[in-house]
PDB file of C-alpha atoms and ligand atoms in Angstrom:
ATOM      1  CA  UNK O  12    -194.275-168.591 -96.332  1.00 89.00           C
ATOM      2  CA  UNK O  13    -195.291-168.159 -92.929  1.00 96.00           C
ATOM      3  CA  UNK O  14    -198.751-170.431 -91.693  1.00 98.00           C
ATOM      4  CA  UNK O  15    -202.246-169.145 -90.532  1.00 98.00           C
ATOM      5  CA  UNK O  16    -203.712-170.051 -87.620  1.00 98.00           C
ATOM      6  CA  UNK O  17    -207.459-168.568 -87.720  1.00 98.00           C
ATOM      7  CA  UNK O  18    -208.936-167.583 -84.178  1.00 98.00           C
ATOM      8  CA  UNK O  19    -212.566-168.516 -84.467  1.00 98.00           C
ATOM      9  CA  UNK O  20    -213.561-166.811 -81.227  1.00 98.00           C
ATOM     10  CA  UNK O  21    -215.242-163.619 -82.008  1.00 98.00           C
ATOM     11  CA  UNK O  22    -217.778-166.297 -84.470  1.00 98.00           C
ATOM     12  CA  UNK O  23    -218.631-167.323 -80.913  1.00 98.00           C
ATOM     13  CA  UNK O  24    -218.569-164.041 -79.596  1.00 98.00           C
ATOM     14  CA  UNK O  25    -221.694-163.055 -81.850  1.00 98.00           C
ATOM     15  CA  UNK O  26    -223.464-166.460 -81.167  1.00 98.00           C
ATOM     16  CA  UNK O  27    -223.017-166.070 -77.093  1.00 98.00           C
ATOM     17  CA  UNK O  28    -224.442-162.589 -77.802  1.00 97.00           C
ATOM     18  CA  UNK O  29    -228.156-164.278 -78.570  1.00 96.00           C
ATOM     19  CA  UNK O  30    -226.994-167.044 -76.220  1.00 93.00           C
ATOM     20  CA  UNK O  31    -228.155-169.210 -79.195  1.00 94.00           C
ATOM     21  CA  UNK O  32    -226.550-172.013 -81.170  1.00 95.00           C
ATOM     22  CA  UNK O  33    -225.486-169.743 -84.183  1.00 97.00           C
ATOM     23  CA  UNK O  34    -223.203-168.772 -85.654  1.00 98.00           C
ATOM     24  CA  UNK O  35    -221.196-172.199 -85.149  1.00 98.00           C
ATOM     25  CA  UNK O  36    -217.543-171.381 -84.477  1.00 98.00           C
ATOM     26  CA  UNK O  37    -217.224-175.025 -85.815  1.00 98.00           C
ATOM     27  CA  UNK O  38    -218.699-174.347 -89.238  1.00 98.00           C
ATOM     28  CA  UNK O  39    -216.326-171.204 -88.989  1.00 98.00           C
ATOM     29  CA  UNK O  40    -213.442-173.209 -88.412  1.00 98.00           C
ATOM     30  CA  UNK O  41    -214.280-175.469 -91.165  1.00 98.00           C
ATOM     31  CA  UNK O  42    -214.871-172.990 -94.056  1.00 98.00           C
ATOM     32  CA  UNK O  43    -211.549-171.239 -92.718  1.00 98.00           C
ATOM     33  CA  UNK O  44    -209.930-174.922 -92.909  1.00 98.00           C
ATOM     34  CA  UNK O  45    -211.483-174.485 -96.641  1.00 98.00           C
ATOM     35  CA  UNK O  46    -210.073-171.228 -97.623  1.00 98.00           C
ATOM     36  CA  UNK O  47    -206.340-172.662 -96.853  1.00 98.00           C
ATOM     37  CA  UNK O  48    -205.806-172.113 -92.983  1.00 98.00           C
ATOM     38  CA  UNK O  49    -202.779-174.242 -91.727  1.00 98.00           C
ATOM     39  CA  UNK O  50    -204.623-174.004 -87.981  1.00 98.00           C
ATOM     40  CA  UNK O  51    -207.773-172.960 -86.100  1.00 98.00           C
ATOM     41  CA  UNK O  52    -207.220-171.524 -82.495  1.00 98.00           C
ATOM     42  CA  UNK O  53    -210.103-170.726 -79.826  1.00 98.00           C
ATOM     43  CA  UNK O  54    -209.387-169.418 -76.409  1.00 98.00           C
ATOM     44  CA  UNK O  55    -211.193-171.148 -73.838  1.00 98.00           C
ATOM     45  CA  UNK O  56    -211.324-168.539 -71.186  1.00 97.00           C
ATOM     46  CA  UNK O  57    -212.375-169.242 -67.610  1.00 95.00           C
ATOM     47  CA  UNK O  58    -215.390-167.196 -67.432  1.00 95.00           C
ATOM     48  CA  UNK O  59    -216.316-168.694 -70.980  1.00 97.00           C
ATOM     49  CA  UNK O  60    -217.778-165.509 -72.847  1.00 96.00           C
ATOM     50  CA  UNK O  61    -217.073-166.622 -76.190  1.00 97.00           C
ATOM     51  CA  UNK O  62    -215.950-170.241 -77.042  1.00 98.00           C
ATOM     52  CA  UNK O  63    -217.520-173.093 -74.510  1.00 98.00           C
ATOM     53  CA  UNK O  64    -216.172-176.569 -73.697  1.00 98.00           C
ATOM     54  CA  UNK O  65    -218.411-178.091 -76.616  1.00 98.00           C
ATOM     55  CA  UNK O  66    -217.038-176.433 -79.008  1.00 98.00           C
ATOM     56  CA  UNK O  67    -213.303-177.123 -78.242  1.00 98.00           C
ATOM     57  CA  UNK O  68    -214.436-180.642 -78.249  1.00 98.00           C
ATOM     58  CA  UNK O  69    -215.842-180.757 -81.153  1.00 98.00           C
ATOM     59  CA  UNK O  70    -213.112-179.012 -83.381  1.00 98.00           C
ATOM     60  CA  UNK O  71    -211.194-181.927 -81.601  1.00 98.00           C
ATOM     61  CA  UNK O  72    -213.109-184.225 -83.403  1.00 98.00           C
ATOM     62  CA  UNK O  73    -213.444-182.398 -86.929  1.00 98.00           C
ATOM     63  CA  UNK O  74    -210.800-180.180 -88.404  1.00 98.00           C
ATOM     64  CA  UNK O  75    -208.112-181.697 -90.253  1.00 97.00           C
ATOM     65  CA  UNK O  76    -205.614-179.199 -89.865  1.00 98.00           C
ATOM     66  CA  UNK O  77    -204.036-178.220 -86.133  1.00 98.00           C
ATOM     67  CA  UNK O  78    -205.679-177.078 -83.275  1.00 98.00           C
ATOM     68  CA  UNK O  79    -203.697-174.772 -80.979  1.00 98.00           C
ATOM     69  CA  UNK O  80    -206.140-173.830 -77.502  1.00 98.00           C
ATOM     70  CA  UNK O  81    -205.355-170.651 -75.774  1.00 98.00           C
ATOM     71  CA  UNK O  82    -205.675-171.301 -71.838  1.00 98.00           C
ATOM     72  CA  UNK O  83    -204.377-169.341 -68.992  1.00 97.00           C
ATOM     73  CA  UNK O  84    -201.766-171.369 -66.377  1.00 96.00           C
ATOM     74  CA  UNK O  85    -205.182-172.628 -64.303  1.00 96.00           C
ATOM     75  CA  UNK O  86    -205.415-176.690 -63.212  1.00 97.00           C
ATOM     76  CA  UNK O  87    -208.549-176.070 -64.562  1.00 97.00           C
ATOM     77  CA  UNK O  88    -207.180-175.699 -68.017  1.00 98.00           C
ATOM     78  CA  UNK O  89    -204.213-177.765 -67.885  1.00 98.00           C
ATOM     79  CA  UNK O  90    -206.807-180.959 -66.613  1.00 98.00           C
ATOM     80  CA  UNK O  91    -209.016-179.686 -69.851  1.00 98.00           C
ATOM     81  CA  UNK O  92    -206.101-180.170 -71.945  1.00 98.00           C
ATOM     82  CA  UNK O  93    -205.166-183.444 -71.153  1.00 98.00           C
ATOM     83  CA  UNK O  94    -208.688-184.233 -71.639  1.00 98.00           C
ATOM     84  CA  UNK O  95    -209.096-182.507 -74.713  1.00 98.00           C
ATOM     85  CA  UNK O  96    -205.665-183.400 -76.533  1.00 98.00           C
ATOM     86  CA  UNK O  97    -205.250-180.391 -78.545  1.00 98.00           C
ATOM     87  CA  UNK O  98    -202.341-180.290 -81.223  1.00 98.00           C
ATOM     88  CA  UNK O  99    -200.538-177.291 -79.602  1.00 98.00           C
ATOM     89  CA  UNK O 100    -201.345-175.238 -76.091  1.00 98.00           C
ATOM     90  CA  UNK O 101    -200.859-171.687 -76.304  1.00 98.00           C
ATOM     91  CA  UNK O 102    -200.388-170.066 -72.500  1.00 98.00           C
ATOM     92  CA  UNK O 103    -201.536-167.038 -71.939  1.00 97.00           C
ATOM     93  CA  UNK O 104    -202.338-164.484 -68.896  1.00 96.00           C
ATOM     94  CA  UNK O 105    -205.964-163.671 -68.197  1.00 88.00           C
ATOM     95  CA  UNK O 106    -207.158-160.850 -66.544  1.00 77.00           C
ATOM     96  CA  UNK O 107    -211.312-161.273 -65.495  1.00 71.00           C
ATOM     97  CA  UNK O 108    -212.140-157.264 -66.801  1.00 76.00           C
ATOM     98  CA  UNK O 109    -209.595-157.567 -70.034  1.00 78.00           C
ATOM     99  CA  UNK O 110    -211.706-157.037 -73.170  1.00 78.00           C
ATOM    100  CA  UNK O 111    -208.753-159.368 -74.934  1.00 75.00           C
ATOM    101  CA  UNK O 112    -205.708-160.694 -73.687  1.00 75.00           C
ATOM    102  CA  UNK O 113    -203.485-157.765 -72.296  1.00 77.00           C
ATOM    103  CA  UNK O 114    -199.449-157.944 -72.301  1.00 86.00           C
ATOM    104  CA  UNK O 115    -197.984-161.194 -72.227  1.00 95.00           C
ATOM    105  CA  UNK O 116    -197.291-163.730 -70.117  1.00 97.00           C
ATOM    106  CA  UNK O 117    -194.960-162.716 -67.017  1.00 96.00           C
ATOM    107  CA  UNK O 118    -192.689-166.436 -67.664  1.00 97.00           C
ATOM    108  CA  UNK O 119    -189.735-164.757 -65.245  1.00 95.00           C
ATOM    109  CA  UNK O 120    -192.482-164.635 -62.507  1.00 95.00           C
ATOM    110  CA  UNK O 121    -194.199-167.790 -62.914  1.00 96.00           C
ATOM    111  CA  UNK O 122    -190.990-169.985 -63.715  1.00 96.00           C
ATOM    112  CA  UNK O 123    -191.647-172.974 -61.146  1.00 96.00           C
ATOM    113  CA  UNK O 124    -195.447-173.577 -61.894  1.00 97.00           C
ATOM    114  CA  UNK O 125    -194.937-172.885 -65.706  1.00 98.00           C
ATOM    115  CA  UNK O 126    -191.947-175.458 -65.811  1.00 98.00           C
ATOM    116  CA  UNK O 127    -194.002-178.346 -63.604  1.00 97.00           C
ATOM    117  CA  UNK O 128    -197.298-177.397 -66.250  1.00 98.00           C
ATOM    118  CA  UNK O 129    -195.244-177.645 -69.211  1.00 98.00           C
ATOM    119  CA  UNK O 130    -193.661-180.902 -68.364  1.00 98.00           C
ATOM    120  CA  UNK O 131    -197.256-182.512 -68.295  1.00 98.00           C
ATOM    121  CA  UNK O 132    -198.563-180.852 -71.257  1.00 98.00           C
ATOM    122  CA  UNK O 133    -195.428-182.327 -73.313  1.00 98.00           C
ATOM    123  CA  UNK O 134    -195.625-185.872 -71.453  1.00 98.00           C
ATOM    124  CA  UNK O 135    -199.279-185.947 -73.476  1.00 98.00           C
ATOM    125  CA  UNK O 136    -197.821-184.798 -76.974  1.00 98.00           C
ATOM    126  CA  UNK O 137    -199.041-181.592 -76.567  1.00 98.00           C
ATOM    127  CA  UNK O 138    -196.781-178.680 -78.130  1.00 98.00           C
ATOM    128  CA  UNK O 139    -196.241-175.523 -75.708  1.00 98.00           C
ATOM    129  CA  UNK O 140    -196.742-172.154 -76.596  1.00 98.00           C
ATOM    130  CA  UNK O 141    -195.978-169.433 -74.494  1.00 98.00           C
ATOM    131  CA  UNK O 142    -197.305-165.968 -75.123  1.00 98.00           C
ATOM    132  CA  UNK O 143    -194.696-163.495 -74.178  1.00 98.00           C
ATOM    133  CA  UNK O 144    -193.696-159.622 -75.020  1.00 97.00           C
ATOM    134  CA  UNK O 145    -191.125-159.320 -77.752  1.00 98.00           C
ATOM    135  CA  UNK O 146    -188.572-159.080 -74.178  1.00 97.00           C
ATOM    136  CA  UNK O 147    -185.507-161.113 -74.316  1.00 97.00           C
ATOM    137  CA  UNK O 148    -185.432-161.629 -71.108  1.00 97.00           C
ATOM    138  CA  UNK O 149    -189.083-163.429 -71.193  1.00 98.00           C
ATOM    139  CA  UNK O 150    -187.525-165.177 -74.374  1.00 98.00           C
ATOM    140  CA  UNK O 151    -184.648-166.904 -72.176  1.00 98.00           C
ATOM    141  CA  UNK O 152    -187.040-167.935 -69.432  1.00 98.00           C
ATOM    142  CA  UNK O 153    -189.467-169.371 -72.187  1.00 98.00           C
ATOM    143  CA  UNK O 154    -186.478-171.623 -72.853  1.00 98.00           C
ATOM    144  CA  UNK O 155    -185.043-172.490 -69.235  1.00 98.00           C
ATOM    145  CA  UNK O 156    -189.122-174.029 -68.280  1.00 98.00           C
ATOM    146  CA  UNK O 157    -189.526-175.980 -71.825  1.00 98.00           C
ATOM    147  CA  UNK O 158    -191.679-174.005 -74.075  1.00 98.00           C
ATOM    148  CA  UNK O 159    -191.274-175.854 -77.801  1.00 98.00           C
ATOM    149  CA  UNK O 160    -192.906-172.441 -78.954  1.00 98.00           C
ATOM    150  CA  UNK O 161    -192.584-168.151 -78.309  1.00 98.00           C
ATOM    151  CA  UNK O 162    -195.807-166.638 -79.943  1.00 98.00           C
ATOM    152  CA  UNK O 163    -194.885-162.918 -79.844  1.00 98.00           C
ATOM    153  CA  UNK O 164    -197.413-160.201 -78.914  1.00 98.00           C
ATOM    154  CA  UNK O 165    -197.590-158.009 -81.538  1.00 98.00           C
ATOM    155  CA  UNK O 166    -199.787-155.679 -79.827  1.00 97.00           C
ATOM    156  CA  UNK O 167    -198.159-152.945 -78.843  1.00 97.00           C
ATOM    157  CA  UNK O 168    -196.487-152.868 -82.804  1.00 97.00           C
ATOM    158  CA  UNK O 169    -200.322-152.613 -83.984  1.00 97.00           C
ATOM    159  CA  UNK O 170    -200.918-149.821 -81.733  1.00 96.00           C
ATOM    160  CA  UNK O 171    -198.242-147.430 -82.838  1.00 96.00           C
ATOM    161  CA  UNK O 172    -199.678-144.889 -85.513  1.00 93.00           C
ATOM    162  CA  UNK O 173    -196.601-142.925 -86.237  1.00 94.00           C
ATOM    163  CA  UNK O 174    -193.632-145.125 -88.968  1.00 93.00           C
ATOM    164  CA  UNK O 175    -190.897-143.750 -86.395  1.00 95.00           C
ATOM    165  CA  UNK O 176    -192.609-146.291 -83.591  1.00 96.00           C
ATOM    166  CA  UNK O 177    -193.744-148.806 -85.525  1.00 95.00           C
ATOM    167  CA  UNK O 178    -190.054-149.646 -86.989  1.00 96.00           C
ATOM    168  CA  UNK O 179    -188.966-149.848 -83.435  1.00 97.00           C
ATOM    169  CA  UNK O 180    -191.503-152.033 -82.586  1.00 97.00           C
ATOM    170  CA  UNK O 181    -190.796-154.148 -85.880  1.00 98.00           C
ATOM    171  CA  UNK O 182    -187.028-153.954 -84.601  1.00 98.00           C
ATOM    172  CA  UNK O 183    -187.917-155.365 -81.072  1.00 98.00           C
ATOM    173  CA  UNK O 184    -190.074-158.012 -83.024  1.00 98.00           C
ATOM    174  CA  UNK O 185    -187.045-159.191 -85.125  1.00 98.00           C
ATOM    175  CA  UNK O 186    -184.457-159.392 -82.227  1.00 98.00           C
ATOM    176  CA  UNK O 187    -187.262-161.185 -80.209  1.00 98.00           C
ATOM    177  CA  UNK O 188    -187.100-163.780 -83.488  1.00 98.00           C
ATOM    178  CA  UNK O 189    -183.483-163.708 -83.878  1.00 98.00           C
ATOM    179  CA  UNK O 190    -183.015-164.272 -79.615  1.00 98.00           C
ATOM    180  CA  UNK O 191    -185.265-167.274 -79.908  1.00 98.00           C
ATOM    181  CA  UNK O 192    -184.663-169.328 -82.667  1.00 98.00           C
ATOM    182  CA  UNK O 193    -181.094-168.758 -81.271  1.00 98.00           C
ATOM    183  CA  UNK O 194    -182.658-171.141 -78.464  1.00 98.00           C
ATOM    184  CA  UNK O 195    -184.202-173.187 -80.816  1.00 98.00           C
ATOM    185  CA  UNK O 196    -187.525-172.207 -79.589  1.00 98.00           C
ATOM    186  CA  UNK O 197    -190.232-172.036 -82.619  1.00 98.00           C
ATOM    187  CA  UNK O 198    -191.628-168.567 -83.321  1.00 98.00           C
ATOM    188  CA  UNK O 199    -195.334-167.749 -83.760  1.00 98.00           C
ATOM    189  CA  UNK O 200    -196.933-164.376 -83.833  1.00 98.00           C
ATOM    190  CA  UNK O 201    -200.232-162.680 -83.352  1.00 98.00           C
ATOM    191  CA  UNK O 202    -202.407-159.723 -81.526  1.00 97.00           C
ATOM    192  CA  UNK O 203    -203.845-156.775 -83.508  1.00 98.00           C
ATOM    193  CA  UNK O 204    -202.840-157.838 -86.451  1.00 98.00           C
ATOM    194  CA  UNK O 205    -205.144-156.743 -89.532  1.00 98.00           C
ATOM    195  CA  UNK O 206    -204.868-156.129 -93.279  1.00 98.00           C
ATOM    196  CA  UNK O 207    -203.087-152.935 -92.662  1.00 97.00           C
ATOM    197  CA  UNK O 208    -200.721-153.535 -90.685  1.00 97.00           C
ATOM    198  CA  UNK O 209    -199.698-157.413 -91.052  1.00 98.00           C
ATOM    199  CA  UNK O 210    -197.532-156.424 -94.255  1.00 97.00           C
ATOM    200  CA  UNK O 211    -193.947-155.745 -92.528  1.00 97.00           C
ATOM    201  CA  UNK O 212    -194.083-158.454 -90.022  1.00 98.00           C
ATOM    202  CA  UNK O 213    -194.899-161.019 -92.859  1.00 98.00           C
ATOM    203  CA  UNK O 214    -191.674-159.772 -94.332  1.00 97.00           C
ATOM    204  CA  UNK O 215    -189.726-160.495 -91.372  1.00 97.00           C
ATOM    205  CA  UNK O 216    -187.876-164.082 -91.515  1.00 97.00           C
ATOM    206  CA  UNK O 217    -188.413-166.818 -88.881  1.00 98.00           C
ATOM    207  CA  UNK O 218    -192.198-166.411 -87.631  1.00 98.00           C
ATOM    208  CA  UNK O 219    -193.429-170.175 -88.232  1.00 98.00           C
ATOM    209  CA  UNK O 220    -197.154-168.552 -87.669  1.00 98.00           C
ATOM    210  CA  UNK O 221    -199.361-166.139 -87.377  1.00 98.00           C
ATOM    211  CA  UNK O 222    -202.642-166.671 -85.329  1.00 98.00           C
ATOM    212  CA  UNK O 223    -204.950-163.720 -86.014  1.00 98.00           C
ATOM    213  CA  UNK O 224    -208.656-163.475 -85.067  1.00 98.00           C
ATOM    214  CA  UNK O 225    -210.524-159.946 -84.876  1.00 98.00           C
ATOM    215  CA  UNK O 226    -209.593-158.520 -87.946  1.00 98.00           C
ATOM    216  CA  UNK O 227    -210.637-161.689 -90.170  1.00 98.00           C
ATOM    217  CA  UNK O 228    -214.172-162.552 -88.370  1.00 98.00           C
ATOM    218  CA  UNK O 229    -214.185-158.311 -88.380  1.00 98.00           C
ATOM    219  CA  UNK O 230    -214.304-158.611 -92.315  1.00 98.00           C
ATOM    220  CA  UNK O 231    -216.165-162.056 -93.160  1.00 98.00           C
ATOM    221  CA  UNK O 232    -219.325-159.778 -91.210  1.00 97.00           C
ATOM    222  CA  UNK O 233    -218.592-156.894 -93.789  1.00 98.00           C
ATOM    223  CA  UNK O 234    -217.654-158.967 -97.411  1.00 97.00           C
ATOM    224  CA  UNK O 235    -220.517-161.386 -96.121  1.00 97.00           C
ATOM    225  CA  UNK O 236    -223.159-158.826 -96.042  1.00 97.00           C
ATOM    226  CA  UNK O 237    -224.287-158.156 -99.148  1.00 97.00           C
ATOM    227  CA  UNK O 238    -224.754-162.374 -99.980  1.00 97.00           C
ATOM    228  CA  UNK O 239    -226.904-162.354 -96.993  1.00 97.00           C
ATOM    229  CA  UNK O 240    -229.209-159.132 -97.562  1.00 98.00           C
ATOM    230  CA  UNK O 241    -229.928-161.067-101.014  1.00 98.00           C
ATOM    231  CA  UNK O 242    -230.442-164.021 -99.770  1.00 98.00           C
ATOM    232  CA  UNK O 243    -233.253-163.021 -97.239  1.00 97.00           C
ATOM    233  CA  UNK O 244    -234.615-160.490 -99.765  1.00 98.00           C
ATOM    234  CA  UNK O 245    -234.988-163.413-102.035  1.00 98.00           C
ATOM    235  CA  UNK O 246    -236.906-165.177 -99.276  1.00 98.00           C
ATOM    236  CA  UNK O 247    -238.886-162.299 -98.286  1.00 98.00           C
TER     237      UNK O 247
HETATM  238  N1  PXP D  29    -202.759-164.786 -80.138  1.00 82.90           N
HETATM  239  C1  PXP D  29    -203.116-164.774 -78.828  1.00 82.90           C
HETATM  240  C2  PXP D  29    -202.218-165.458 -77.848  1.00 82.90           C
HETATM  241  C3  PXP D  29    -204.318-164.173 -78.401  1.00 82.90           C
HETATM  242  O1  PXP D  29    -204.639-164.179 -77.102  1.00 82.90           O
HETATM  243  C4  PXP D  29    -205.162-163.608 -79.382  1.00 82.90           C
HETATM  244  C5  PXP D  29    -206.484-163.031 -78.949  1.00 82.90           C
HETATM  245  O2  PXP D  29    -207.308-164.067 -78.511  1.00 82.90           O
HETATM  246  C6  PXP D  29    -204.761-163.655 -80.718  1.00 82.90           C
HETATM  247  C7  PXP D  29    -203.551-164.225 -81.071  1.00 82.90           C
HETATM  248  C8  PXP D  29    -205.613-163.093 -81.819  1.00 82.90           C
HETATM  249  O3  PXP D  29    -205.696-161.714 -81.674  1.00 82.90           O
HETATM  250  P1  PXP D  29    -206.664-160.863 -82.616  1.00 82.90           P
HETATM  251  O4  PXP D  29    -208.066-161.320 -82.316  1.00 82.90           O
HETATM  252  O5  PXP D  29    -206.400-159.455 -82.191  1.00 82.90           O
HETATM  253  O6  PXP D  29    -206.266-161.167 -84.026  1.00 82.90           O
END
């Protein structure tokens, strides 16, 4: 069975929203830790609208299953890393107006800095991720500058509506899988994904894990709702 990172960010979206201190994406992370997830991942972005410094820190210091940071190729980030000491490093591009990470990383472009980055991130322990299209040609670069990990953007699968373009999507998706474990590069997964559509790429063989965020913070609000309208009733 394939592993589940939970992406806590969104917790901290609503939380940055009242620029107050809740809810925690810490206490999310730990209730998701409860529930069974194998990871929690945050995305520390560089203008910092959802998760903050603090609270990378301090799932540092308190989950007990993996933490896997989403960065973009900054010195920033790579110096926050080292700091930090997170189990796994997922690199992805950032664009300032994106609502959420768009397309994946351009690793045929950015070979030279990505290979010198990588080198330091593995000197600390630190297992590399590289966020890349279902593209073989991204795949084989991902190799040649030392990723240990692909995780594939599922986005554009999630997006299709019709079956016709979703099984070529799923098809690109399992030659993407088949291309890199040929490489011996590890095999995540994740963007979009939701309780409608996660069914078929489960079934597919070789994704180690799946990192998936909006969907599950999307429902916790909803199946969470009706505990909390009693509970303040009951106050009230
Ligand atoms: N994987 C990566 C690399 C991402 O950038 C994101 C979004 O932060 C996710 C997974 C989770 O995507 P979603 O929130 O759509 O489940």
């Amino acid at each position: 069975m394939a592993k589940l990172g939970v992406n806590v960010d969104h917790i901290a979206t609503i939380r940055q929203a009242r620029g107050i201190e809740e809810p925690d994406p810490v206490a999310a992370a730990l209730l998701a830790e409860l529930a069974g997830a194998h990871g929690i991942t945050v995305h520390l972005r560089e203008d910092r609208r959802h998760i903050q410094d603090r609270d990378v820190e301090l799932l540092r210091q308190t989950i007990k299953t993996r933490l896997n940071l989403e960065m973009a190729l900054t010195e920033e980030m790579i110096a926050f890393a080292l700091k930090v000491l997170p189990d796994a490093v997922t690199l992805v591009p950032e664009g300032r107006h994106e609502l959420t990470t768009e397309g994946g990383l351009d690793v045929c472009l950015l070979r030279s800095t990505l290979k010198e980055r990588i080198a330091l991130l593995k000197q600390a322990g630190i297992v590399v991720s590289l966020f890349v299209e279902p593209d073989l040609e991204q795949i084989k670069a991902s190799h040649r500058v030392g990723a240990d990990y692909i995780e594939i953007h599922t986005g554009t699968y999630c997006e299709m509506r019709n079956p016709g373009d979703q099984r070529e999507q799923l098809q690109r998706i399992e030659l993407a899988i088949s291309a890199a474990r040929k490489l011996n590069l590890g095999v995540n997964a994740g963007h979009g994904l939701n309780y409608r559509n996660i069914g078929p790429v489960a079934a597919l063989k070789g994704i180690e894990e799946f990192n998936i965020g909006h969907s599950i913070v999307a429902r916790a609000a909803l199946v969470g709702m009706e505990r909390a309208v009693r509970e303040m009733l009951a106050l009230i």
